[in-house]
mmCIF file of C-alpha atoms in Angstrom:
data_model
loop_
_atom_site.group_PDB
_atom_site.id
_atom_site.type_symbol
_atom_site.label_atom_id
_atom_site.label_comp_id
_atom_site.label_asym_id
_atom_site.label_seq_id
_atom_site.Cartn_x
_atom_site.Cartn_y
_atom_site.Cartn_z
ATOM 1 C CA MET A 1 4.444 122.764 51.046
ATOM 2 C CA ASN A 2 4.178 126.271 52.513
ATOM 3 C CA ASP A 3 3.828 129.787 51.136
ATOM 4 C CA HIS A 4 7.486 130.757 51.613
ATOM 5 C CA LYS A 5 9.958 130.682 48.714
ATOM 6 C CA ILE A 6 13.662 131.458 48.531
ATOM 7 C CA LYS A 7 13.892 134.867 46.901
ATOM 8 C CA ASP A 8 17.587 135.685 47.190
ATOM 9 C CA ILE A 9 20.906 134.275 48.380
ATOM 10 C CA LEU A 10 23.895 136.405 49.378
ATOM 11 C CA VAL A 11 27.367 135.137 50.199
ATOM 12 C CA HIS A 12 29.625 137.292 52.413
ATOM 13 C CA VAL A 13 33.336 136.497 52.824
ATOM 14 C CA ILE A 14 34.636 137.988 56.078
ATOM 15 C CA HIS A 15 37.807 138.276 58.148
ATOM 16 C CA ILE A 16 37.801 139.217 61.847
ATOM 17 C CA PRO A 17 41.214 139.675 63.512
ATOM 18 C CA ALA A 18 41.963 137.754 66.692
ATOM 19 C CA LYS A 19 42.999 139.220 70.022
ATOM 20 C CA ALA A 20 46.104 137.019 69.912
ATOM 21 C CA VAL A 21 47.723 134.391 67.703
ATOM 22 C CA HIS A 22 46.772 130.818 68.543
ATOM 23 C CA SER A 23 49.379 128.143 67.815
ATOM 24 C CA HIS A 24 48.534 124.528 67.034
ATOM 25 C CA GLY A 25 50.383 121.396 66.064
ATOM 26 C CA SER A 26 49.165 122.011 62.495
ATOM 27 C CA GLY A 27 49.862 125.760 62.283
ATOM 28 C CA ASP A 28 49.151 129.255 63.629
ATOM 29 C CA VAL A 29 45.865 131.157 63.300
ATOM 30 C CA SER A 30 45.451 134.910 63.802
ATOM 31 C CA GLY A 31 41.806 135.511 62.930
ATOM 32 C CA ILE A 32 38.432 134.193 61.824
ATOM 33 C CA ASN A 33 37.986 133.617 58.090
ATOM 34 C CA SER A 34 34.400 132.692 57.350
ATOM 35 C CA VAL A 35 31.734 132.687 54.672
ATOM 36 C CA ILE A 36 28.384 134.018 55.885
ATOM 37 C CA LEU A 37 25.350 132.775 53.972
ATOM 38 C CA GLU A 38 22.190 134.885 53.871
ATOM 39 C CA ILE A 39 19.006 133.263 52.505
ATOM 40 C CA VAL A 40 16.052 135.642 52.085
ATOM 41 C CA SER A 41 12.471 134.463 51.618
ATOM 42 C CA ASP A 42 9.815 136.228 49.559
ATOM 43 C CA THR A 43 7.930 136.780 52.815
ATOM 44 C CA GLY A 44 10.713 138.891 54.328
ATOM 45 C CA LEU A 45 12.389 136.301 56.577
ATOM 46 C CA THR A 46 16.155 135.724 56.589
ATOM 47 C CA GLY A 47 18.031 132.550 57.451
ATOM 48 C CA TRP A 48 21.718 132.757 58.323
ATOM 49 C CA GLY A 49 24.495 130.185 57.967
ATOM 50 C CA GLU A 50 28.267 130.114 58.322
ATOM 51 C CA ALA A 51 31.065 128.151 56.675
ATOM 52 C CA SER A 52 34.232 128.289 58.787
ATOM 53 C CA PRO A 53 37.011 126.399 57.025
ATOM 54 C CA TRP A 54 40.676 125.977 57.942
ATOM 55 C CA PRO A 55 42.914 125.162 54.955
ATOM 56 C CA VAL A 56 45.086 122.648 56.840
ATOM 57 C CA PHE A 57 42.008 120.881 58.203
ATOM 58 C CA THR A 58 38.835 121.153 56.135
ATOM 59 C CA GLY A 59 38.934 123.636 53.243
ATOM 60 C CA THR A 60 39.107 127.287 52.181
ATOM 61 C CA THR A 61 36.806 130.309 52.193
ATOM 62 C CA GLN A 62 37.276 130.593 48.433
ATOM 63 C CA GLY A 63 36.043 127.044 47.924
ATOM 64 C CA SER A 64 33.082 127.502 50.268
ATOM 65 C CA ALA A 65 32.043 130.793 48.642
ATOM 66 C CA ALA A 66 32.210 129.302 45.143
ATOM 67 C CA ALA A 67 30.300 126.190 46.208
ATOM 68 C CA LEU A 68 27.478 128.301 47.624
ATOM 69 C CA HIS A 69 27.294 131.079 45.027
ATOM 70 C CA VAL A 70 28.214 129.311 41.802
ATOM 71 C CA HIS A 71 27.087 125.721 42.255
ATOM 72 C CA LEU A 72 24.264 125.654 44.829
ATOM 73 C CA ARG A 73 22.511 129.004 44.440
ATOM 74 C CA PRO A 74 20.912 128.217 41.025
ATOM 75 C CA HIS A 75 19.228 125.122 42.504
ATOM 76 C CA LEU A 76 17.763 127.025 45.463
ATOM 77 C CA ILE A 77 16.207 130.218 44.101
ATOM 78 C CA GLY A 78 12.410 129.884 44.039
ATOM 79 C CA GLN A 79 12.420 126.749 46.201
ATOM 80 C CA ASP A 80 10.578 126.025 49.453
ATOM 81 C CA PRO A 81 13.142 126.552 52.281
ATOM 82 C CA VAL A 82 11.413 124.097 54.604
ATOM 83 C CA GLN A 83 12.357 121.128 52.401
ATOM 84 C CA VAL A 84 15.753 120.877 54.072
ATOM 85 C CA GLU A 85 16.475 117.218 53.315
ATOM 86 C CA LYS A 86 15.621 117.717 49.649
ATOM 87 C CA HIS A 87 18.058 120.622 49.360
ATOM 88 C CA MET A 88 20.838 118.849 51.244
ATOM 89 C CA ASN A 89 20.408 115.785 49.053
ATOM 90 C CA MET A 90 20.758 118.070 46.039
ATOM 91 C CA ALA A 91 23.911 119.628 47.504
ATOM 92 C CA GLY A 92 25.443 116.181 47.968
ATOM 93 C CA LYS A 93 24.889 115.432 44.281
ATOM 94 C CA VAL A 94 25.991 118.808 42.913
ATOM 95 C CA ILE A 95 29.317 119.119 44.780
ATOM 96 C CA VAL A 96 31.703 116.590 46.271
ATOM 97 C CA GLY A 97 33.182 117.524 49.657
ATOM 98 C CA HIS A 98 32.869 121.185 50.671
ATOM 99 C CA ASN A 99 31.355 120.132 53.990
ATOM 100 C CA GLU A 100 31.581 123.650 55.421
ATOM 101 C CA ALA A 101 29.499 125.056 52.558
ATOM 102 C CA LYS A 102 26.916 122.318 53.095
ATOM 103 C CA ALA A 103 26.929 123.073 56.814
ATOM 104 C CA ALA A 104 26.274 126.753 56.089
ATOM 105 C CA LEU A 105 23.412 125.853 53.747
ATOM 106 C CA GLU A 106 21.749 123.516 56.238
ATOM 107 C CA MET A 107 22.263 126.072 59.028
ATOM 108 C CA ALA A 108 20.533 128.848 57.070
ATOM 109 C CA LEU A 109 17.689 126.576 55.951
ATOM 110 C CA LEU A 110 17.075 125.351 59.513
ATOM 111 C CA ASP A 111 17.221 128.923 60.798
ATOM 112 C CA LEU A 112 14.619 129.954 58.227
ATOM 113 C CA THR A 113 12.466 126.867 58.839
ATOM 114 C CA GLY A 114 12.533 127.473 62.571
ATOM 115 C CA GLN A 115 11.327 131.025 62.089
ATOM 116 C CA ILE A 116 8.514 129.796 59.849
ATOM 117 C CA CYS A 117 7.478 127.047 62.272
ATOM 118 C CA GLY A 118 8.150 128.882 65.517
ATOM 119 C CA LEU A 119 10.616 126.228 66.697
ATOM 120 C CA SER A 120 14.284 126.392 67.660
ATOM 121 C CA VAL A 121 16.873 124.504 65.620
ATOM 122 C CA ALA A 122 17.432 122.105 68.535
ATOM 123 C CA GLU A 123 13.734 121.262 68.475
ATOM 124 C CA LEU A 124 13.798 120.800 64.710
ATOM 125 C CA VAL A 125 16.582 118.214 64.916
ATOM 126 C CA GLY A 126 15.236 116.163 67.808
ATOM 127 C CA GLY A 127 14.602 118.242 70.909
ATOM 128 C CA ARG A 128 16.449 120.242 73.542
ATOM 129 C CA GLN A 129 18.149 117.985 76.105
ATOM 130 C CA ARG A 130 19.789 120.881 77.979
ATOM 131 C CA ASP A 131 19.775 124.657 78.114
ATOM 132 C CA ASP A 132 23.471 125.181 78.858
ATOM 133 C CA MET A 133 26.793 123.354 78.964
ATOM 134 C CA ALA A 134 30.284 123.919 80.356
ATOM 135 C CA MET A 135 32.609 125.903 78.075
ATOM 136 C CA SER A 136 36.258 125.018 77.418
ATOM 137 C CA PHE A 137 38.887 127.598 76.392
ATOM 138 C CA SER A 138 41.911 126.625 74.281
ATOM 139 C CA VAL A 139 45.235 127.720 75.759
ATOM 140 C CA ALA A 140 47.199 128.338 72.562
ATOM 141 C CA ASN A 141 49.146 131.603 72.790
ATOM 142 C CA PRO A 142 52.875 131.010 72.208
ATOM 143 C CA ASP A 143 53.348 133.716 74.863
ATOM 144 C CA PHE A 144 52.381 131.616 77.877
ATOM 145 C CA GLY A 145 52.598 134.601 80.206
ATOM 146 C CA LYS A 146 49.789 136.262 78.260
ATOM 147 C CA ASP A 147 47.820 133.024 78.344
ATOM 148 C CA LEU A 148 48.122 132.928 82.135
ATOM 149 C CA GLU A 149 46.682 136.450 82.312
ATOM 150 C CA ASP A 150 43.771 135.443 80.092
ATOM 151 C CA ILE A 151 43.152 132.270 82.096
ATOM 152 C CA ALA A 152 43.052 134.298 85.326
ATOM 153 C CA GLU A 153 40.400 136.587 83.821
ATOM 154 C CA MET A 154 38.355 133.641 82.574
ATOM 155 C CA TRP A 155 38.657 132.006 85.982
ATOM 156 C CA LYS A 156 36.876 135.081 87.349
ATOM 157 C CA ASP A 157 34.197 134.518 84.679
ATOM 158 C CA GLY A 158 33.623 130.987 85.965
ATOM 159 C CA VAL A 159 35.515 129.057 83.261
ATOM 160 C CA ARG A 160 36.907 125.798 84.643
ATOM 161 C CA LEU A 161 37.755 123.836 81.486
ATOM 162 C CA PHE A 162 41.025 124.620 79.691
ATOM 163 C CA LYS A 163 42.415 122.784 76.673
ATOM 164 C CA LEU A 164 46.158 123.158 76.219
ATOM 165 C CA LYS A 165 47.328 123.220 72.599
ATOM 166 C CA THR A 166 50.555 121.205 72.400
ATOM 167 C CA GLY A 167 53.024 119.950 69.835
ATOM 168 C CA PHE A 168 53.814 123.323 68.238
ATOM 169 C CA SER A 169 56.939 123.844 70.368
ATOM 170 C CA GLU A 170 59.331 121.743 72.439
ATOM 171 C CA HIS A 171 58.030 118.908 74.595
ATOM 172 C CA SER A 172 59.566 120.628 77.619
ATOM 173 C CA PHE A 173 57.411 123.715 76.916
ATOM 174 C CA ASP A 174 54.272 121.583 77.008
ATOM 175 C CA LEU A 175 55.295 119.961 80.297
ATOM 176 C CA MET A 176 56.174 123.330 81.841
ATOM 177 C CA ARG A 177 52.765 124.775 81.005
ATOM 178 C CA LEU A 178 50.906 121.765 82.388
ATOM 179 C CA GLU A 179 52.947 121.862 85.585
ATOM 180 C CA LYS A 180 52.299 125.592 85.986
ATOM 181 C CA LEU A 181 48.549 125.254 85.499
ATOM 182 C CA ARG A 182 48.316 122.415 88.015
ATOM 183 C CA LYS A 183 50.425 124.377 90.513
ATOM 184 C CA ILE A 184 48.175 127.458 90.243
ATOM 185 C CA TYR A 185 44.740 125.840 89.991
ATOM 186 C CA GLY A 186 45.225 122.301 91.275
ATOM 187 C CA ASP A 187 42.257 120.040 90.672
ATOM 188 C CA ALA A 188 39.831 122.980 90.534
ATOM 189 C CA VAL A 189 40.156 123.007 86.745
ATOM 190 C CA SER A 190 39.794 120.286 84.144
ATOM 191 C CA ILE A 191 42.828 120.360 81.878
ATOM 192 C CA ARG A 192 42.615 118.834 78.427
ATOM 193 C CA VAL A 193 45.420 118.464 75.843
ATOM 194 C CA ASP A 194 45.182 118.848 72.061
ATOM 195 C CA TYR A 195 48.079 118.019 69.744
ATOM 196 C CA ASN A 196 46.255 118.874 66.498
ATOM 197 C CA GLN A 197 48.142 116.017 64.780
ATOM 198 C CA GLY A 198 51.436 117.426 66.079
ATOM 199 C CA LEU A 199 53.209 114.214 67.173
ATOM 200 C CA PRO A 200 55.133 111.724 65.051
ATOM 201 C CA ALA A 201 53.484 108.352 65.542
ATOM 202 C CA TYR A 202 56.718 106.593 66.494
ATOM 203 C CA ASP A 203 57.280 108.920 69.473
ATOM 204 C CA ALA A 204 53.705 109.675 70.519
ATOM 205 C CA LEU A 205 53.371 107.156 73.343
ATOM 206 C CA ARG A 206 56.496 108.313 75.179
ATOM 207 C CA ARG A 207 55.416 111.956 75.143
ATOM 208 C CA ILE A 208 51.803 111.204 76.069
ATOM 209 C CA ARG A 209 52.908 109.130 79.058
ATOM 210 C CA ASP A 210 54.915 112.127 80.296
ATOM 211 C CA LEU A 211 51.760 114.238 80.167
ATOM 212 C CA GLU A 212 49.672 111.715 82.091
ATOM 213 C CA ALA A 213 51.387 112.782 85.318
ATOM 214 C CA PHE A 214 49.303 115.980 85.167
ATOM 215 C CA ALA A 215 45.993 114.094 84.967
ATOM 216 C CA PRO A 216 44.533 115.511 81.735
ATOM 217 C CA ALA A 217 40.839 114.773 81.204
ATOM 218 C CA PHE A 218 41.647 113.694 77.650
ATOM 219 C CA ILE A 219 44.310 113.979 74.948
ATOM 220 C CA GLU A 220 43.093 115.001 71.508
ATOM 221 C CA GLN A 221 44.375 113.878 68.088
ATOM 222 C CA PRO A 222 48.073 113.275 68.849
ATOM 223 C CA VAL A 223 48.904 111.872 65.380
ATOM 224 C CA LYS A 224 48.075 112.623 61.752
ATOM 225 C CA MET A 225 44.471 112.259 60.655
ATOM 226 C CA HIS A 226 45.195 109.328 58.317
ATOM 227 C CA GLU A 227 47.139 107.406 60.976
ATOM 228 C CA ARG A 228 43.949 105.889 62.346
ATOM 229 C CA GLU A 229 45.390 102.502 63.262
ATOM 230 C CA ALA A 230 48.210 104.213 65.180
ATOM 231 C CA LEU A 231 45.625 106.318 67.021
ATOM 232 C CA ALA A 232 43.729 103.154 67.954
ATOM 233 C CA GLU A 233 46.940 101.602 69.324
ATOM 234 C CA ILE A 234 47.624 104.706 71.413
ATOM 235 C CA THR A 235 44.071 104.565 72.766
ATOM 236 C CA ARG A 236 44.638 100.993 73.903
ATOM 237 C CA ALA A 237 48.059 101.721 75.390
ATOM 238 C CA VAL A 238 47.375 104.678 77.712
ATOM 239 C CA ASP A 239 45.048 105.258 80.647
ATOM 240 C CA THR A 240 44.084 108.821 79.690
ATOM 241 C CA PRO A 241 41.067 108.961 77.340
ATOM 242 C CA ILE A 242 42.011 109.779 73.737
ATOM 243 C CA MET A 243 39.834 111.970 71.514
ATOM 244 C CA ALA A 244 39.674 111.744 67.729
ATOM 245 C CA ASP A 245 39.051 115.004 65.879
ATOM 246 C CA GLU A 246 40.685 115.192 62.452
ATOM 247 C CA SER A 247 40.417 111.392 62.091
ATOM 248 C CA VAL A 248 36.603 111.399 62.376
ATOM 249 C CA PHE A 249 34.768 113.768 60.035
ATOM 250 C CA ASP A 250 31.477 112.072 59.221
ATOM 251 C CA SER A 251 29.361 108.987 59.873
ATOM 252 C CA LYS A 252 31.539 106.785 57.640
ATOM 253 C CA ASP A 253 34.624 107.759 59.622
ATOM 254 C CA ALA A 254 32.685 107.250 62.851
ATOM 255 C CA PHE A 255 31.588 103.767 61.780
ATOM 256 C CA TYR A 256 35.160 102.717 60.987
ATOM 257 C CA GLY A 257 36.447 104.470 64.113
ATOM 258 C CA ALA A 258 33.981 102.612 66.296
ATOM 259 C CA LYS A 259 34.890 99.317 64.602
ATOM 260 C CA ILE A 260 38.608 99.619 65.393
ATOM 261 C CA ARG A 261 38.016 101.578 68.632
ATOM 262 C CA ILE A 262 40.053 104.472 67.314
ATOM 263 C CA ALA A 263 39.426 106.621 70.409
ATOM 264 C CA ASP A 264 37.404 106.985 73.594
ATOM 265 C CA ILE A 265 35.850 110.293 72.475
ATOM 266 C CA PHE A 266 34.784 111.852 69.166
ATOM 267 C CA ALA A 267 34.882 115.624 68.631
ATOM 268 C CA LEU A 268 31.598 116.709 67.043
ATOM 269 C CA LYS A 269 31.949 119.613 64.622
ATOM 270 C CA ILE A 270 29.309 120.901 62.253
ATOM 271 C CA MET A 271 31.945 121.978 59.730
ATOM 272 C CA LYS A 272 33.538 118.530 59.573
ATOM 273 C CA ALA A 273 30.316 116.576 59.293
ATOM 274 C CA GLY A 274 28.601 118.875 56.797
ATOM 275 C CA GLY A 275 25.771 120.011 59.036
ATOM 276 C CA ILE A 276 24.006 119.604 62.354
ATOM 277 C CA ARG A 277 22.039 116.512 61.376
ATOM 278 C CA LYS A 278 25.134 114.827 59.937
ATOM 279 C CA ALA A 279 26.971 115.535 63.196
ATOM 280 C CA LEU A 280 24.093 113.910 65.084
ATOM 281 C CA GLU A 281 24.657 110.781 62.972
ATOM 282 C CA VAL A 282 28.253 110.707 64.258
ATOM 283 C CA ALA A 283 26.940 111.139 67.806
ATOM 284 C CA ALA A 284 24.504 108.258 67.352
ATOM 285 C CA ILE A 285 27.240 105.892 66.178
ATOM 286 C CA ALA A 286 29.432 106.968 69.082
ATOM 287 C CA ARG A 287 26.617 106.367 71.553
ATOM 288 C CA VAL A 288 26.010 102.825 70.293
ATOM 289 C CA ALA A 289 29.744 102.083 70.534
ATOM 290 C CA GLY A 290 30.128 103.521 74.047
ATOM 291 C CA ILE A 291 32.221 106.443 72.811
ATOM 292 C CA GLU A 292 31.757 109.881 74.387
ATOM 293 C CA VAL A 293 31.359 113.080 72.346
ATOM 294 C CA TYR A 294 32.584 116.650 72.815
ATOM 295 C CA GLY A 295 31.347 119.900 71.282
ATOM 296 C CA GLY A 296 34.188 121.196 69.150
ATOM 297 C CA CYS A 297 34.362 124.230 66.893
ATOM 298 C CA MET A 298 36.435 125.757 64.139
ATOM 299 C CA PHE A 299 37.464 129.434 64.033
ATOM 300 C CA GLU A 300 33.903 130.742 64.093
ATOM 301 C CA THR A 301 31.753 133.765 64.790
ATOM 302 C CA GLY A 302 28.850 133.665 67.214
ATOM 303 C CA LEU A 303 26.615 132.591 64.324
ATOM 304 C CA ALA A 304 28.230 129.168 63.911
ATOM 305 C CA HIS A 305 28.577 128.944 67.697
ATOM 306 C CA ALA A 306 24.792 129.275 67.964
ATOM 307 C CA ALA A 307 24.361 126.355 65.577
ATOM 308 C CA GLY A 308 26.909 124.352 67.573
ATOM 309 C CA ALA A 309 25.052 125.080 70.795
ATOM 310 C CA HIS A 310 21.800 123.807 69.256
ATOM 311 C CA LEU A 311 23.640 120.693 68.063
ATOM 312 C CA MET A 312 25.016 119.906 71.503
ATOM 313 C CA ALA A 313 21.663 120.713 73.129
ATOM 314 C CA ALA A 314 20.135 117.909 71.042
ATOM 315 C CA VAL A 315 22.775 115.288 71.969
ATOM 316 C CA PRO A 316 21.244 112.907 74.549
ATOM 317 C CA ASP A 317 24.354 112.616 76.746
ATOM 318 C CA LEU A 318 27.097 115.208 77.151
ATOM 319 C CA LEU A 319 29.743 114.809 79.842
ATOM 320 C CA LEU A 320 32.705 116.816 78.570
ATOM 321 C CA GLY A 321 31.218 120.174 77.570
ATOM 322 C CA CYS A 322 31.973 122.231 74.484
ATOM 323 C CA GLU A 323 34.203 124.948 73.064
ATOM 324 C CA PHE A 324 32.318 127.833 71.392
ATOM 325 C CA TYR A 325 34.588 130.427 73.001
ATOM 326 C CA MET A 326 35.830 132.184 69.861
ATOM 327 C CA ALA A 327 33.193 134.931 69.663
ATOM 328 C CA ASN A 328 33.730 135.982 73.292
ATOM 329 C CA TYR A 329 37.388 135.299 74.062
ATOM 330 C CA TYR A 330 39.279 135.032 70.754
ATOM 331 C CA ALA A 331 37.853 137.406 68.123
ATOM 332 C CA LYS A 332 38.295 141.161 68.519
ATOM 333 C CA GLU A 333 34.605 141.605 67.677
ATOM 334 C CA ASP A 334 31.621 139.527 66.587
ATOM 335 C CA ILE A 335 28.922 139.951 63.947
ATOM 336 C CA LEU A 336 25.875 139.283 66.144
ATOM 337 C CA THR A 337 23.539 142.005 67.361
ATOM 338 C CA ALA A 338 23.859 140.685 70.936
ATOM 339 C CA PRO A 339 26.830 138.889 72.546
ATOM 340 C CA PHE A 340 26.903 135.131 72.160
ATOM 341 C CA PRO A 341 25.421 133.863 75.457
ATOM 342 C CA VAL A 342 28.221 132.725 77.779
ATOM 343 C CA LYS A 343 27.730 133.169 81.519
ATOM 344 C CA ASN A 344 29.532 131.730 84.564
ATOM 345 C CA GLY A 345 31.693 129.541 82.352
ATOM 346 C CA ARG A 346 28.745 127.995 80.563
ATOM 347 C CA VAL A 347 27.415 128.309 77.038
ATOM 348 C CA HIS A 348 23.686 128.988 77.036
ATOM 349 C CA VAL A 349 21.669 127.727 74.092
ATOM 350 C CA PRO A 350 20.080 130.724 72.333
ATOM 351 C CA LYS A 351 16.325 130.942 72.754
ATOM 352 C CA GLY A 352 13.721 131.795 70.166
ATOM 353 C CA PRO A 353 12.839 130.363 66.757
ATOM 354 C CA GLY A 354 15.559 129.148 64.420
ATOM 355 C CA LEU A 355 19.085 129.792 65.650
ATOM 356 C CA GLY A 356 17.823 132.412 68.077
ATOM 357 C CA VAL A 357 20.465 134.982 67.063
ATOM 358 C CA SER A 358 20.592 137.907 64.635
ATOM 359 C CA VAL A 359 23.428 139.203 62.456
ATOM 360 C CA ASP A 360 24.334 142.886 62.738
ATOM 361 C CA PRO A 361 24.491 144.281 59.171
ATOM 362 C CA GLU A 362 26.954 147.011 60.185
ATOM 363 C CA MET A 363 29.388 144.538 61.745
ATOM 364 C CA LEU A 364 28.997 142.233 58.763
ATOM 365 C CA ALA A 365 29.847 145.104 56.405
ATOM 366 C CA LYS A 366 32.783 146.168 58.600
ATOM 367 C CA TYR A 367 34.551 142.818 58.285
ATOM 368 C CA ARG A 368 33.391 141.852 54.805
ATOM 369 C CA LEU A 369 36.055 141.242 52.162
ATOM 370 C CA GLU A 370 33.761 140.155 49.310
ATOM 371 C CA LEU A 371 30.048 139.983 48.578
ATOM 372 C CA PHE A 372 28.470 137.652 46.017
ATOM 373 C CA GLU A 373 24.829 138.303 45.158
#
């Protein structure tokens, strides 16, 4: 036990507009809707966490805020913040689901623990395997001309990984965009494809085989999340690696997915798994099964990106890079005191104890919709 106790917990519900609408096979998104968790110790330290839900995918901000303020807060006040496993075990008993809220809680506790111990979050969860990783940008503007302008600017910034969101318009539109990108950039870029569950299972193979002519590095979640056996059949039928996102949330999903060989790659996301350490469990199962992992994200601020960077820094092997582009290239502004560290097309893992980033109280207040204290 240590001398630090949890003195106060504040829950901020925020909305940050996006620079442009992003379209997906499961719907359009025009901003970041998050719940920011602030845990204050009686010694004056603050740990920060973020819940970034998406209603069609994981949950809602209303549900995350209520889980944190109403159901979890009473069990945390006066407790030792360093006892992370104890608190996460409590959270699993008090509320079912609400993985984003649990992710925010673990994030804030690890941030606080790291500050107390003088260690980064990556070091707390196993050690830093790398200091930076390639960043992928999602090409998802229904106005493809605007996307081409943005891609050209990011090319100048050193970005070489681009993930094309497909399935929200006609198949011909998807093929046209892939052809255009290959014509402009050739093999100098790695192009990935993400359907976000946008294909009907009966027609998925035909459309995917059309896309293979453009040599995508992988194709992500072509069918509905519950159509796991269909996804496994697609994985066996095509040469392009298939990535499971919505079909693999946690270690139980990963275990079943590995058993039926649902995909060649799993997308790791803190919000899906319910925390960094839970996501590392998914990574461990994937590693044993010979399945690659990729650093995915939800619609997040730089705060959750920092946690994601620490997660991916702790993964032993990482071949495909990560996302974590929202704070720099999607949101109109961010809530951090300093820009999330992206340089030359690579995400750099924040340095310093805990998450290694700080929240700007003025920016938090600017985009705050509700405050629970």
